[in-house]
Coordinates of C-alpha atoms in Angstrom, one line a residue:
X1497 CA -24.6 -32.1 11.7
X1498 CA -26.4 -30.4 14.8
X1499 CA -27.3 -26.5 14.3
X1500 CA -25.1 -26.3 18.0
X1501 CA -22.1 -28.1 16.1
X1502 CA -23.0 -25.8 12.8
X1503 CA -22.7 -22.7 14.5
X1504 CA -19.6 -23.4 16.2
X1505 CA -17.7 -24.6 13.4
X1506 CA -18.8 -21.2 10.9
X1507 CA -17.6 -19.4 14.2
X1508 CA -14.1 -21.1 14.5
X1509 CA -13.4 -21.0 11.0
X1510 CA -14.7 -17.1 10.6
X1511 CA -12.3 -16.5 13.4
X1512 CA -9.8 -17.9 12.0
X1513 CA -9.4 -16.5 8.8
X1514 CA -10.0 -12.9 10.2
X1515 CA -6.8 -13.2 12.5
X1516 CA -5.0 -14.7 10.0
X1517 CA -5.7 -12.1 7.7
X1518 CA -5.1 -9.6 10.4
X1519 CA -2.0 -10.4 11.3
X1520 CA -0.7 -10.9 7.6
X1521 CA -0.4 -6.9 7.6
X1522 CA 2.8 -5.5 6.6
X1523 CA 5.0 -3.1 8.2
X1524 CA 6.1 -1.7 5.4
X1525 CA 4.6 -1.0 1.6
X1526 CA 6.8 -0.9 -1.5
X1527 CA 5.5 0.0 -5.3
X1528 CA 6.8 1.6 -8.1
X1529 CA 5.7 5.0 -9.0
X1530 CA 5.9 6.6 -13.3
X1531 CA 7.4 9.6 -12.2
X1532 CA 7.1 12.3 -14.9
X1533 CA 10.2 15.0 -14.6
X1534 CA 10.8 18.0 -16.1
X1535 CA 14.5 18.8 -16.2
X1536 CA 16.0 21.6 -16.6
X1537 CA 19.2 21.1 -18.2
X1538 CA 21.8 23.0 -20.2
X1539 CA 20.4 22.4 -23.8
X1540 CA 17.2 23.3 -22.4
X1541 CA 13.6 21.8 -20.5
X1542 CA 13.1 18.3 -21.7
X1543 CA 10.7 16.2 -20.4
X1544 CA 10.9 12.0 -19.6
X1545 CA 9.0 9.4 -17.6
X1546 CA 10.9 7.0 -15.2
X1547 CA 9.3 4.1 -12.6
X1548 CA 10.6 5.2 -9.2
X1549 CA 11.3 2.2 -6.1
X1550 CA 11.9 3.3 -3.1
X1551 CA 13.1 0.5 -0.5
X1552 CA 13.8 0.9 3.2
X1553 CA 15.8 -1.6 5.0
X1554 CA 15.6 -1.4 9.0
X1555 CA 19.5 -0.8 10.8
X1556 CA 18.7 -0.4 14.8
X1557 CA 16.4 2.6 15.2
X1558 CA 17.2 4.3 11.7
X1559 CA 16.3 2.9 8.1
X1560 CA 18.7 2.5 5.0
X1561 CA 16.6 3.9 1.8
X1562 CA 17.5 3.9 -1.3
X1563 CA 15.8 5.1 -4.4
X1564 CA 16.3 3.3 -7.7
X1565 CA 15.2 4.5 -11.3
X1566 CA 14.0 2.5 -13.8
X1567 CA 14.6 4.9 -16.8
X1568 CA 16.7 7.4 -18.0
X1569 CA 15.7 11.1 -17.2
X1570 CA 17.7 12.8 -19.1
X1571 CA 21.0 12.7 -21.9
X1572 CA 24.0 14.5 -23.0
X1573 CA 24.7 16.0 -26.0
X1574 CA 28.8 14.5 -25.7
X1575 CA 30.0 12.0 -23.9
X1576 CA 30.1 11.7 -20.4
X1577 CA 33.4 10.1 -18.9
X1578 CA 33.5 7.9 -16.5
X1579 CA 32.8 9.3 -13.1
X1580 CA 32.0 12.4 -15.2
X1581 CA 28.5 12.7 -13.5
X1582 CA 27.1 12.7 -10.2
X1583 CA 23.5 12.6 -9.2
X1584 CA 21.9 13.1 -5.7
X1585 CA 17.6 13.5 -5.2
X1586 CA 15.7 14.3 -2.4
X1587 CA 12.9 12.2 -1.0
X1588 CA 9.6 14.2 0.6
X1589 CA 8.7 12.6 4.1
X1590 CA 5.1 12.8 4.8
X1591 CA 2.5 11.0 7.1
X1592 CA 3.9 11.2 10.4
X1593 CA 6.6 12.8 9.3
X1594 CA 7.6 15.9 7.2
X1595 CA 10.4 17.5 5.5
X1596 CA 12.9 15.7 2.9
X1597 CA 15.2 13.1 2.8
X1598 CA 18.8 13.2 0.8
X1599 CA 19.8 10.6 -1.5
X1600 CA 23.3 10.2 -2.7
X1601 CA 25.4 7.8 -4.7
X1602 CA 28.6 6.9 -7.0
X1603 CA 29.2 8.8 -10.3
X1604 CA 29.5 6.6 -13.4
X1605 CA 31.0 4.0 -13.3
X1606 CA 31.5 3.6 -17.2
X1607 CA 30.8 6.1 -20.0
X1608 CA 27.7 6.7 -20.9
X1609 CA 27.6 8.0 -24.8
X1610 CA 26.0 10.8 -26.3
X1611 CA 22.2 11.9 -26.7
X1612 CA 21.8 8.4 -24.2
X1613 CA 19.4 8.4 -21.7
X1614 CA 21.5 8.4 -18.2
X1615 CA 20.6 5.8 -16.3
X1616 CA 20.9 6.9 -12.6
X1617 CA 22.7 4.8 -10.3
X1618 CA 21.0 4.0 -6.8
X1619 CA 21.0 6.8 -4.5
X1620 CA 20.3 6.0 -0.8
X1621 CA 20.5 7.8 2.7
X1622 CA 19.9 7.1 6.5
X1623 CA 16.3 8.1 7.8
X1624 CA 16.1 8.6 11.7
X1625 CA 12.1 8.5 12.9
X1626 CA 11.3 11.5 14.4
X1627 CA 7.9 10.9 14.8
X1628 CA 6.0 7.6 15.3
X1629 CA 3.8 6.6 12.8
X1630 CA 2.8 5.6 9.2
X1631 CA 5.6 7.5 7.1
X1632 CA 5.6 8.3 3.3
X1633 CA 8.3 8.6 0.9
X1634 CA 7.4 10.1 -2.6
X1635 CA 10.1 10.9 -5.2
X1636 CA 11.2 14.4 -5.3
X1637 CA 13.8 16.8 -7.1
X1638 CA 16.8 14.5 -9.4
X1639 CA 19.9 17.2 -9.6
X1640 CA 22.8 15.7 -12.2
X1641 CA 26.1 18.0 -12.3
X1642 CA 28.3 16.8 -15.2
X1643 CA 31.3 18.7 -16.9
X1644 CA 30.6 21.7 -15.0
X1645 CA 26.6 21.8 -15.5
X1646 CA 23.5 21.2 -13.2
X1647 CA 20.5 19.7 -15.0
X1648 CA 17.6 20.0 -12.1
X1649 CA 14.6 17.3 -12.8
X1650 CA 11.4 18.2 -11.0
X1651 CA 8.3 15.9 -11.0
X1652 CA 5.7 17.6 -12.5
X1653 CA 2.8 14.8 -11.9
X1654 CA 2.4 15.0 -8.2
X1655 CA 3.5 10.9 -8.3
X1656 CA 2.0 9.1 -4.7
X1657 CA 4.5 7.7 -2.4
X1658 CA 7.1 4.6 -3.6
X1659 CA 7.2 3.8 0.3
X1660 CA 5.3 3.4 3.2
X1661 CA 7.4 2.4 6.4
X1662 CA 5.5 2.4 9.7
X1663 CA 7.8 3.4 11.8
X1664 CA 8.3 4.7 15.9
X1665 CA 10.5 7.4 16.9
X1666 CA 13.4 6.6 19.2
X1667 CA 11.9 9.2 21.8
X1668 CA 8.3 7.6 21.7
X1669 CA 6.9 10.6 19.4
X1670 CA 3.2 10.5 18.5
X1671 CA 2.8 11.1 14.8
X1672 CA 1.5 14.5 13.9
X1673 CA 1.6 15.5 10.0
X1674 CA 4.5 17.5 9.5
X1675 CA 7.5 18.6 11.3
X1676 CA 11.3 18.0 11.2
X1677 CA 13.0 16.1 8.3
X1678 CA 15.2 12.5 8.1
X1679 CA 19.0 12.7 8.6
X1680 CA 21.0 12.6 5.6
X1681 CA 24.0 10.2 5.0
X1682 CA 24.9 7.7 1.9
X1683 CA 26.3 5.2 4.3
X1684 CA 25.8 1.4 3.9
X1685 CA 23.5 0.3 6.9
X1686 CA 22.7 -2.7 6.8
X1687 CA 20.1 -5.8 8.2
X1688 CA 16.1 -5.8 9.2
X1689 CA 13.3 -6.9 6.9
X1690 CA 12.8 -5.9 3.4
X1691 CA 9.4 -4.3 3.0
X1692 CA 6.6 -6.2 1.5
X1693 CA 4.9 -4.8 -1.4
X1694 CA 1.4 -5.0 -1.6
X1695 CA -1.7 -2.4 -0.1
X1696 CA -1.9 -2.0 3.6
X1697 CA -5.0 -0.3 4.2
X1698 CA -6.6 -3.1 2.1
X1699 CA -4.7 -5.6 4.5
X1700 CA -6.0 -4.2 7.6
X1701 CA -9.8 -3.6 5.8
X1702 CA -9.7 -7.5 5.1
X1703 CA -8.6 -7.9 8.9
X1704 CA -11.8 -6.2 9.7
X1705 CA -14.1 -7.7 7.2
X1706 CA -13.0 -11.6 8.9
X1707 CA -14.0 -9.6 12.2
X1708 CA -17.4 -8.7 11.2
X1709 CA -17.8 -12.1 8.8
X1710 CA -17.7 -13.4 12.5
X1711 CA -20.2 -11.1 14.2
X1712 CA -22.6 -12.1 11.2
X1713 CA -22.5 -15.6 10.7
X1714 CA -22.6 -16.0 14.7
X1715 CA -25.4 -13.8 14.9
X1716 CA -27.5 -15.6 12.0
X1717 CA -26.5 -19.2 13.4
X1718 CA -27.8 -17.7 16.7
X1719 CA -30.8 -17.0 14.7
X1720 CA -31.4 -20.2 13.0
X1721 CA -31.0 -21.6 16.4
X1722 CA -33.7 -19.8 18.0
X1723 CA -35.9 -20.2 15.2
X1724 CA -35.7 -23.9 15.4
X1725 CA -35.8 -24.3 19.1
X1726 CA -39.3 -22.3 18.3
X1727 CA -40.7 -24.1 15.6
X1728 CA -40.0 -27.3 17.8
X1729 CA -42.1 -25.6 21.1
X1730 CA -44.7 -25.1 18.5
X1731 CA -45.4 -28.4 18.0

């Protein structure tokens, strides 16, 4: 093969794989977080570890999110009922976007027996973009009220976000950290994409690498080129 026809092809081919790679960049980046909460509950502070997955699900210009735990948090020292306990969390926005998000859901369904670890049922609420922008959503404060009590569960390991959801405000907002907070509603919104799990920024970094893998091996093929067209003037 030629060193014209070499220098083409390593050109096509790096161009190619840095716009497929570009364009493979998610909207949206889901992964579960060990949340460690401290709760404060009636028989006193106990302490329990629970993944956290926070999914967002696109319904015209507002998101469905719901939060989902792995783990108990917490138990009773008697039965619970059915429908005996009801949990809600909040969910701190950050990014482009500030303030918290609530998250509400059913009670229990069936009974859940004593010294058990609850198992919390999905909570989920309607985010509204206020700002346009790369958006955060990191687990925040778990409240159960059963038989009259409140336990409050409070992360104590300042856990990274479950969600990432790049998002634009319905006014055309630019994204400045802070600000107002989501709406609040447990409806059941529904339709758009599922997020895709898996790192952005490393997404986007590979984008730029197939860029400059381009810029290189053009430039060195332009180099072997020119060397040859020299070595052959030489003679």
């Amino acid at each position: 093969m030629s060193n014209r026809k070499r220098t083409a092809a390593l050109a096509t081919a790096a161009a190619l794989a840095g716009s497929a790679v570009w364009m493979a960049a998610p909207a949206a980046v889901a992964q579960v977080v060990n949340v460690n909460y401290t709760c404060d509950t009636p028989i006193g502070v106990k302490t329990a570890v629970s993944p956290i997955d926070i999914q967002g699900v696109k319904s015209g210009s507002s998101y469905k999110i719901t939060m989902s735990w792995q783990k108990g948090v917490s138990s009773s020292p008697i039965e619970l009922g059915a429908g005996a306990m009801n949990p809600s969390a909040t969910i701190k926005l950050g990014g482009a976007d500030g303030g918290t998000l609530k998250v509400t859901g059913p009670a229990n369904q069936a009974a859940i027996p004593e010294n058990t670890p609850i198992k919390i049922n999905d909570l989920s609420g309607t985010y509204t973009p206020k700002k346009t922008g790369k958006v955060t959503f990191t687990a925040g404060v778990l409240t159960i009220k059963a038989m009259g009590t409140t336990t409050t569960c409070t992360p104590s390991n300042k856990p990274g976000p479950s969600l990432t959801l790049d998002v634009s405000a319905a006014g055309g907002g630019s994204g400045t950290s802070g600000g107002g907070s989501g709406g609040s509603t447990s409806g059941g919104a529904s339709g758009g994409d599922l997020p895709q799990t898996g790192p952005e920024d490393s997404a986007v970094a590979l984008g730029t690498f197939g860029g400059t893998v381009l810029l290189a091996g053009a430039a060195g093929a332009l180099w072997l080129t020119r060397r040859n067209q020299t070595a052959r003037a030489r003679r």
